[in-house]
PDB file of C-alpha atoms in Angstrom:
ATOM      1  CA  UNK N   1      -5.740  17.025  -4.129  1.00  0.00           C
ATOM      2  CA  UNK N   2      -8.266  14.521  -2.861  1.00  0.00           C
ATOM      3  CA  UNK N   3     -10.665  13.814  -5.709  1.00  0.00           C
ATOM      4  CA  UNK N   4     -13.029  11.790  -3.541  1.00  0.00           C
ATOM      5  CA  UNK N   5     -13.563  12.973   0.036  1.00  0.00           C
ATOM      6  CA  UNK N   6     -14.996  10.500   2.543  1.00  0.00           C
ATOM      7  CA  UNK N   7     -16.337  10.975   6.057  1.00  0.00           C
ATOM      8  CA  UNK N   8     -16.348  10.048   8.846  1.00  0.00           C
ATOM      9  CA  UNK N   9     -12.967   8.418   9.344  1.00  0.00           C
ATOM     10  CA  UNK N  10     -14.464   6.057  11.915  1.00  0.00           C
ATOM     11  CA  UNK N  11     -17.953   5.170  13.064  1.00  0.00           C
ATOM     12  CA  UNK N  12     -19.396   3.234  15.980  1.00  0.00           C
ATOM     13  CA  UNK N  13     -22.974   2.004  15.685  1.00  0.00           C
ATOM     14  CA  UNK N  14     -25.106  -0.192  17.926  1.00  0.00           C
ATOM     15  CA  UNK N  15     -26.439  -3.465  16.576  1.00  0.00           C
ATOM     16  CA  UNK N  16     -29.684  -2.808  14.714  1.00  0.00           C
ATOM     17  CA  UNK N  17     -28.839   0.829  14.055  1.00  0.00           C
ATOM     18  CA  UNK N  18     -28.249   2.659  10.787  1.00  0.00           C
ATOM     19  CA  UNK N  19     -24.690   3.318   9.597  1.00  0.00           C
ATOM     20  CA  UNK N  20     -24.215   6.268   7.252  1.00  0.00           C
ATOM     21  CA  UNK N  21     -21.010   7.068   5.373  1.00  0.00           C
ATOM     22  CA  UNK N  22     -20.704  10.079   3.118  1.00  0.00           C
ATOM     23  CA  UNK N  23     -18.593  10.898   0.075  1.00  0.00           C
ATOM     24  CA  UNK N  24     -18.165  13.950  -2.129  1.00  0.00           C
ATOM     25  CA  UNK N  25     -16.453  14.331  -5.488  1.00  0.00           C
ATOM     26  CA  UNK N  26     -15.299  17.162  -7.722  1.00  0.00           C
ATOM     27  CA  UNK N  27     -14.857  15.668 -11.182  1.00  0.00           C
ATOM     28  CA  UNK N  28     -18.148  15.916 -13.086  1.00  0.00           C
ATOM     29  CA  UNK N  29     -16.835  13.357 -15.592  1.00  0.00           C
ATOM     30  CA  UNK N  30     -17.212  10.601 -12.976  1.00  0.00           C
ATOM     31  CA  UNK N  31     -20.058   8.293 -13.985  1.00  0.00           C
ATOM     32  CA  UNK N  32     -19.640   5.251 -11.766  1.00  0.00           C
ATOM     33  CA  UNK N  33     -19.693   5.270  -7.960  1.00  0.00           C
ATOM     34  CA  UNK N  34     -18.959   1.977  -6.180  1.00  0.00           C
ATOM     35  CA  UNK N  35     -18.600   1.128  -2.521  1.00  0.00           C
ATOM     36  CA  UNK N  36     -16.091  -1.467  -1.378  1.00  0.00           C
ATOM     37  CA  UNK N  37     -15.958  -3.424   1.881  1.00  0.00           C
ATOM     38  CA  UNK N  38     -12.667  -4.598   3.341  1.00  0.00           C
ATOM     39  CA  UNK N  39     -12.082  -6.975   6.239  1.00  0.00           C
ATOM     40  CA  UNK N  40      -8.702  -7.091   8.031  1.00  0.00           C
ATOM     41  CA  UNK N  41      -6.051  -8.911   6.030  1.00  0.00           C
ATOM     42  CA  UNK N  42      -8.213  -9.101   2.916  1.00  0.00           C
ATOM     43  CA  UNK N  43      -8.503  -7.187  -0.320  1.00  0.00           C
ATOM     44  CA  UNK N  44     -11.452  -4.827  -0.860  1.00  0.00           C
ATOM     45  CA  UNK N  45     -14.596  -6.412  -2.283  1.00  0.00           C
ATOM     46  CA  UNK N  46     -17.267  -4.668  -4.325  1.00  0.00           C
ATOM     47  CA  UNK N  47     -20.380  -4.121  -2.196  1.00  0.00           C
ATOM     48  CA  UNK N  48     -22.752  -2.009  -4.279  1.00  0.00           C
ATOM     49  CA  UNK N  49     -22.466   0.592  -7.051  1.00  0.00           C
ATOM     50  CA  UNK N  50     -24.550   3.326  -8.659  1.00  0.00           C
ATOM     51  CA  UNK N  51     -24.550   5.415 -11.819  1.00  0.00           C
ATOM     52  CA  UNK N  52     -25.669   9.073 -11.846  1.00  0.00           C
ATOM     53  CA  UNK N  53     -28.867   8.426 -13.794  1.00  0.00           C
ATOM     54  CA  UNK N  54     -30.568   7.160 -10.604  1.00  0.00           C
ATOM     55  CA  UNK N  55     -30.821   8.754  -7.162  1.00  0.00           C
ATOM     56  CA  UNK N  56     -30.921   5.578  -5.104  1.00  0.00           C
ATOM     57  CA  UNK N  57     -29.961   1.926  -5.324  1.00  0.00           C
ATOM     58  CA  UNK N  58     -30.793  -0.709  -2.747  1.00  0.00           C
ATOM     59  CA  UNK N  59     -29.376  -4.192  -2.318  1.00  0.00           C
ATOM     60  CA  UNK N  60     -30.586  -5.934   0.812  1.00  0.00           C
ATOM     61  CA  UNK N  61     -29.607  -3.841   3.836  1.00  0.00           C
ATOM     62  CA  UNK N  62     -27.269  -1.639   1.797  1.00  0.00           C
ATOM     63  CA  UNK N  63     -28.481   1.520   0.020  1.00  0.00           C
ATOM     64  CA  UNK N  64     -26.608   4.145  -1.972  1.00  0.00           C
ATOM     65  CA  UNK N  65     -28.134   7.612  -2.125  1.00  0.00           C
ATOM     66  CA  UNK N  66     -26.826   9.847  -4.906  1.00  0.00           C
ATOM     67  CA  UNK N  67     -27.184  13.617  -5.250  1.00  0.00           C
ATOM     68  CA  UNK N  68     -25.806  14.678  -8.622  1.00  0.00           C
ATOM     69  CA  UNK N  69     -26.305  18.424  -8.150  1.00  0.00           C
ATOM     70  CA  UNK N  70     -24.426  18.388  -4.834  1.00  0.00           C
ATOM     71  CA  UNK N  71     -21.827  15.912  -6.141  1.00  0.00           C
ATOM     72  CA  UNK N  72     -22.363  13.729  -3.100  1.00  0.00           C
ATOM     73  CA  UNK N  73     -23.245  10.112  -2.473  1.00  0.00           C
ATOM     74  CA  UNK N  74     -23.676   8.080   0.652  1.00  0.00           C
ATOM     75  CA  UNK N  75     -23.893   4.491   1.879  1.00  0.00           C
ATOM     76  CA  UNK N  76     -26.615   3.524   4.332  1.00  0.00           C
ATOM     77  CA  UNK N  77     -26.423   0.210   6.161  1.00  0.00           C
ATOM     78  CA  UNK N  78     -29.772  -0.632   7.712  1.00  0.00           C
ATOM     79  CA  UNK N  79     -30.096  -2.952  10.714  1.00  0.00           C
ATOM     80  CA  UNK N  80     -26.318  -2.922  11.163  1.00  0.00           C
ATOM     81  CA  UNK N  81     -24.827  -6.200  12.409  1.00  0.00           C
ATOM     82  CA  UNK N  82     -21.490  -7.011  14.113  1.00  0.00           C
ATOM     83  CA  UNK N  83     -20.522  -8.877  10.925  1.00  0.00           C
ATOM     84  CA  UNK N  84     -20.699  -5.542   9.071  1.00  0.00           C
ATOM     85  CA  UNK N  85     -17.702  -4.312  11.074  1.00  0.00           C
ATOM     86  CA  UNK N  86     -15.123  -3.532   8.398  1.00  0.00           C
ATOM     87  CA  UNK N  87     -13.529  -0.669   6.505  1.00  0.00           C
ATOM     88  CA  UNK N  88     -15.698   0.869   3.797  1.00  0.00           C
ATOM     89  CA  UNK N  89     -14.359   2.769   0.822  1.00  0.00           C
ATOM     90  CA  UNK N  90     -16.248   4.897  -1.644  1.00  0.00           C
ATOM     91  CA  UNK N  91     -14.782   5.324  -5.107  1.00  0.00           C
ATOM     92  CA  UNK N  92     -15.474   7.006  -8.422  1.00  0.00           C
ATOM     93  CA  UNK N  93     -14.447   6.571 -12.028  1.00  0.00           C
ATOM     94  CA  UNK N  94     -15.263   7.970 -15.434  1.00  0.00           C
ATOM     95  CA  UNK N  95     -14.029  10.294 -18.119  1.00  0.00           C
ATOM     96  CA  UNK N  96     -11.371   9.591 -20.711  1.00  0.00           C
ATOM     97  CA  UNK N  97      -9.050   7.551 -18.501  1.00  0.00           C
ATOM     98  CA  UNK N  98     -11.652   5.689 -16.426  1.00  0.00           C
ATOM     99  CA  UNK N  99      -9.284   5.449 -13.464  1.00  0.00           C
ATOM    100  CA  UNK N 100     -10.952   4.237 -10.254  1.00  0.00           C
ATOM    101  CA  UNK N 101     -10.194   6.719  -7.469  1.00  0.00           C
ATOM    102  CA  UNK N 102     -10.879   5.839  -3.833  1.00  0.00           C
ATOM    103  CA  UNK N 103     -11.822   7.807  -0.773  1.00  0.00           C
ATOM    104  CA  UNK N 104      -9.777   7.500   2.424  1.00  0.00           C
ATOM    105  CA  UNK N 105     -12.002   4.883   4.049  1.00  0.00           C
ATOM    106  CA  UNK N 106     -14.307   4.597   7.075  1.00  0.00           C
ATOM    107  CA  UNK N 107     -13.678   2.098   9.839  1.00  0.00           C
ATOM    108  CA  UNK N 108     -17.082   0.854  11.012  1.00  0.00           C
ATOM    109  CA  UNK N 109     -17.520  -0.938  14.308  1.00  0.00           C
ATOM    110  CA  UNK N 110     -20.948  -2.376  15.106  1.00  0.00           C
ATOM    111  CA  UNK N 111     -21.301  -3.080  18.802  1.00  0.00           C
ATOM    112  CA  UNK N 112     -23.450  -6.045  19.898  1.00  0.00           C
TER     113      UNK N 112
ATOM    114  CA  UNK L  13     -11.001 -19.591 -11.345  1.00  0.00           C
ATOM    115  CA  UNK L  14      -8.269 -18.350  -9.039  1.00  0.00           C
ATOM    116  CA  UNK L  15      -9.262 -14.689  -9.612  1.00  0.00           C
ATOM    117  CA  UNK L  16      -6.429 -12.225  -8.953  1.00  0.00           C
ATOM    118  CA  UNK L  17      -3.277 -13.803  -7.526  1.00  0.00           C
ATOM    119  CA  UNK L  18      -0.566 -11.719  -5.908  1.00  0.00           C
ATOM    120  CA  UNK L  19       2.870 -12.915  -4.856  1.00  0.00           C
ATOM    121  CA  UNK L  20       4.586 -12.695  -2.475  1.00  0.00           C
ATOM    122  CA  UNK L  21       2.214 -12.088   0.444  1.00  0.00           C
ATOM    123  CA  UNK L  22       4.947 -10.590   2.619  1.00  0.00           C
ATOM    124  CA  UNK L  23       8.329  -9.063   1.777  1.00  0.00           C
ATOM    125  CA  UNK L  24      11.050  -7.213   3.645  1.00  0.00           C
ATOM    126  CA  UNK L  25      13.509  -5.167   1.594  1.00  0.00           C
ATOM    127  CA  UNK L  26      16.517  -3.107   2.440  1.00  0.00           C
ATOM    128  CA  UNK L  27      16.654   0.479   1.264  1.00  0.00           C
ATOM    129  CA  UNK L  28      17.973   0.615  -2.294  1.00  0.00           C
ATOM    130  CA  UNK L  29      17.037  -2.932  -3.226  1.00  0.00           C
ATOM    131  CA  UNK L  30      14.783  -3.619  -6.185  1.00  0.00           C
ATOM    132  CA  UNK L  31      12.030  -6.172  -6.513  1.00  0.00           C
ATOM    133  CA  UNK L  32       8.983  -7.128  -8.542  1.00  0.00           C
ATOM    134  CA  UNK L  33       5.523  -7.702  -7.122  1.00  0.00           C
ATOM    135  CA  UNK L  34       3.687 -10.226  -9.226  1.00  0.00           C
ATOM    136  CA  UNK L  35       0.015 -10.059 -10.222  1.00  0.00           C
ATOM    137  CA  UNK L  36      -1.857 -12.524 -12.400  1.00  0.00           C
ATOM    138  CA  UNK L  37      -5.542 -12.876 -13.250  1.00  0.00           C
ATOM    139  CA  UNK L  38      -7.322 -15.708 -15.028  1.00  0.00           C
ATOM    140  CA  UNK L  39     -10.573 -13.906 -15.870  1.00  0.00           C
ATOM    141  CA  UNK L  40      -9.425 -12.458 -19.214  1.00  0.00           C
ATOM    142  CA  UNK L  41      -9.897  -8.953 -17.818  1.00  0.00           C
ATOM    143  CA  UNK L  42      -8.674  -6.078 -19.947  1.00  0.00           C
ATOM    144  CA  UNK L  43      -8.220  -3.546 -17.131  1.00  0.00           C
ATOM    145  CA  UNK L  44      -5.650  -4.042 -14.383  1.00  0.00           C
ATOM    146  CA  UNK L  45      -4.497  -1.634 -11.667  1.00  0.00           C
ATOM    147  CA  UNK L  46      -2.040  -1.387  -8.804  1.00  0.00           C
ATOM    148  CA  UNK L  47      -2.952   0.390  -5.562  1.00  0.00           C
ATOM    149  CA  UNK L  48      -1.117   1.025  -2.339  1.00  0.00           C
ATOM    150  CA  UNK L  49      -2.944   1.228   0.968  1.00  0.00           C
ATOM    151  CA  UNK L  50      -1.621   3.291   3.844  1.00  0.00           C
ATOM    152  CA  UNK L  51      -3.370   4.159   7.147  1.00  0.00           C
ATOM    153  CA  UNK L  52      -5.564   7.223   6.760  1.00  0.00           C
ATOM    154  CA  UNK L  53      -4.759   7.520   3.053  1.00  0.00           C
ATOM    155  CA  UNK L  54      -7.157   4.999   1.586  1.00  0.00           C
ATOM    156  CA  UNK L  55      -6.220   3.242  -1.627  1.00  0.00           C
ATOM    157  CA  UNK L  56      -4.080   5.267  -3.985  1.00  0.00           C
ATOM    158  CA  UNK L  57      -3.666   4.325  -7.631  1.00  0.00           C
ATOM    159  CA  UNK L  58      -0.066   3.711  -8.689  1.00  0.00           C
ATOM    160  CA  UNK L  59      -0.349   2.521 -12.299  1.00  0.00           C
ATOM    161  CA  UNK L  60      -3.041   0.997 -14.414  1.00  0.00           C
ATOM    162  CA  UNK L  61      -3.494  -0.713 -17.779  1.00  0.00           C
ATOM    163  CA  UNK L  62      -6.423  -0.978 -20.167  1.00  0.00           C
ATOM    164  CA  UNK L  63      -4.931  -3.826 -22.167  1.00  0.00           C
ATOM    165  CA  UNK L  64      -1.759  -5.631 -23.176  1.00  0.00           C
ATOM    166  CA  UNK L  65       0.919  -3.143 -24.174  1.00  0.00           C
ATOM    167  CA  UNK L  66      -0.934  -0.148 -22.697  1.00  0.00           C
ATOM    168  CA  UNK L  67      -0.096   1.373 -19.320  1.00  0.00           C
ATOM    169  CA  UNK L  68      -0.588   4.755 -17.697  1.00  0.00           C
ATOM    170  CA  UNK L  69       0.255   6.523 -14.469  1.00  0.00           C
ATOM    171  CA  UNK L  70      -2.040   6.865 -11.511  1.00  0.00           C
ATOM    172  CA  UNK L  71      -1.929   9.218  -8.504  1.00  0.00           C
ATOM    173  CA  UNK L  72       1.409   8.080  -7.019  1.00  0.00           C
ATOM    174  CA  UNK L  73       3.592   6.558  -9.775  1.00  0.00           C
ATOM    175  CA  UNK L  74       7.038   7.775  -8.696  1.00  0.00           C
ATOM    176  CA  UNK L  75       9.456   4.976  -7.827  1.00  0.00           C
ATOM    177  CA  UNK L  76       7.405   2.296  -9.572  1.00  0.00           C
ATOM    178  CA  UNK L  77       7.432   0.786 -13.054  1.00  0.00           C
ATOM    179  CA  UNK L  78       4.926  -1.481 -14.767  1.00  0.00           C
ATOM    180  CA  UNK L  79       4.606  -3.372 -18.024  1.00  0.00           C
ATOM    181  CA  UNK L  80       1.771  -5.386 -19.534  1.00  0.00           C
ATOM    182  CA  UNK L  81       3.102  -7.895 -22.047  1.00  0.00           C
ATOM    183  CA  UNK L  82       0.135 -10.269 -21.654  1.00  0.00           C
ATOM    184  CA  UNK L  83      -3.521  -9.886 -20.669  1.00  0.00           C
ATOM    185  CA  UNK L  84      -2.972 -12.097 -17.613  1.00  0.00           C
ATOM    186  CA  UNK L  85       0.065 -10.507 -15.953  1.00  0.00           C
ATOM    187  CA  UNK L  86       0.747  -7.024 -14.597  1.00  0.00           C
ATOM    188  CA  UNK L  87       3.959  -6.916 -12.521  1.00  0.00           C
ATOM    189  CA  UNK L  88       4.911  -3.901 -10.420  1.00  0.00           C
ATOM    190  CA  UNK L  89       8.614  -3.108 -10.127  1.00  0.00           C
ATOM    191  CA  UNK L  90      10.209  -1.116  -7.344  1.00  0.00           C
ATOM    192  CA  UNK L  91      13.389   0.315  -8.806  1.00  0.00           C
ATOM    193  CA  UNK L  92      15.206   1.376  -5.625  1.00  0.00           C
ATOM    194  CA  UNK L  93      13.138   0.709  -2.509  1.00  0.00           C
ATOM    195  CA  UNK L  94      12.690   3.506   0.030  1.00  0.00           C
ATOM    196  CA  UNK L  95      11.116   3.386   3.520  1.00  0.00           C
ATOM    197  CA  UNK L  96       8.268   5.562   2.158  1.00  0.00           C
ATOM    198  CA  UNK L  97       7.269   2.599  -0.005  1.00  0.00           C
ATOM    199  CA  UNK L  98       6.425   0.522   3.057  1.00  0.00           C
ATOM    200  CA  UNK L  99       2.772  -0.270   2.427  1.00  0.00           C
ATOM    201  CA  UNK L 100       0.227  -2.903   1.480  1.00  0.00           C
ATOM    202  CA  UNK L 101      -0.028  -3.279  -2.278  1.00  0.00           C
ATOM    203  CA  UNK L 102      -3.155  -4.479  -4.046  1.00  0.00           C
ATOM    204  CA  UNK L 103      -3.596  -5.541  -7.624  1.00  0.00           C
ATOM    205  CA  UNK L 104      -7.068  -5.437  -9.180  1.00  0.00           C
ATOM    206  CA  UNK L 105      -8.669  -6.277 -12.501  1.00  0.00           C
ATOM    207  CA  UNK L 106     -11.969  -5.837 -14.294  1.00  0.00           C
ATOM    208  CA  UNK L 107     -13.539  -6.415 -17.654  1.00  0.00           C
ATOM    209  CA  UNK L 108     -13.402  -3.505 -20.060  1.00  0.00           C
ATOM    210  CA  UNK L 109     -16.989  -3.998 -21.148  1.00  0.00           C
ATOM    211  CA  UNK L 110     -19.993  -2.782 -19.161  1.00  0.00           C
ATOM    212  CA  UNK L 111     -19.251  -4.117 -15.683  1.00  0.00           C
ATOM    213  CA  UNK L 112     -16.985  -1.699 -13.865  1.00  0.00           C
ATOM    214  CA  UNK L 113     -16.531  -3.742 -10.682  1.00  0.00           C
ATOM    215  CA  UNK L 114     -12.897  -4.455  -9.849  1.00  0.00           C
ATOM    216  CA  UNK L 115     -11.771  -7.774  -8.373  1.00  0.00           C
ATOM    217  CA  UNK L 116      -8.917  -7.351  -5.913  1.00  0.00           C
ATOM    218  CA  UNK L 117      -6.115  -9.676  -4.952  1.00  0.00           C
ATOM    219  CA  UNK L 118      -5.299 -10.435  -1.324  1.00  0.00           C
ATOM    220  CA  UNK L 119      -2.395  -7.998  -1.202  1.00  0.00           C
ATOM    221  CA  UNK L 120       1.355  -7.895  -0.619  1.00  0.00           C
ATOM    222  CA  UNK L 121       2.613  -6.411   2.637  1.00  0.00           C
ATOM    223  CA  UNK L 122       5.960  -4.749   1.925  1.00  0.00           C
ATOM    224  CA  UNK L 123       8.327  -3.397   4.550  1.00  0.00           C
ATOM    225  CA  UNK L 124      11.403  -1.390   3.528  1.00  0.00           C
ATOM    226  CA  UNK L 125      14.032  -1.035   6.265  1.00  0.00           C
TER     227      UNK L 125
END
């Protein structure tokens, strides 16, 4: 059972465009929703994170939108650049165990 | 600070062999976790620990053992390697207070033949 569902599996965006990646979760005990960025041959790195008491968080060109009632959250990358080409993972944690559970990842390619 | 250090970076095992993947962190983090990464499957939690002497199972614990005798180290043991355990393994750690961001190691690529 996939606790965190992520889509799309892959995404191609033109330079300067907006990249949007979506995630949905089931466990209402989750209270922390991070996004990680991974380049080939490297470990994932924390990009941006949100808690359910806010509906949006922005850091530079990266924005998380959070919809608590729908149990969905998304990552928006504005003015996408070729250097943003990477795999992006959403994740969620919370509840008694606080395990961090990941989505299946989105491979983003930004074409120049 | 070295962060999270994983060794070895690459390993080839024969089916049935055992081995230990090493993970060490120098940030005095209470929480440590092991993940495996497979194409199309994302990162799946194998085992995790919230402090020395405390471990618990994740999503895919079968075939793996862990122990946490010190805050710094969290080794992952493969008891009898199987081809299904061919994967990239990541160790991660974070503080137990407030900040929930995990720091990941650079990974161990394991092939079981």
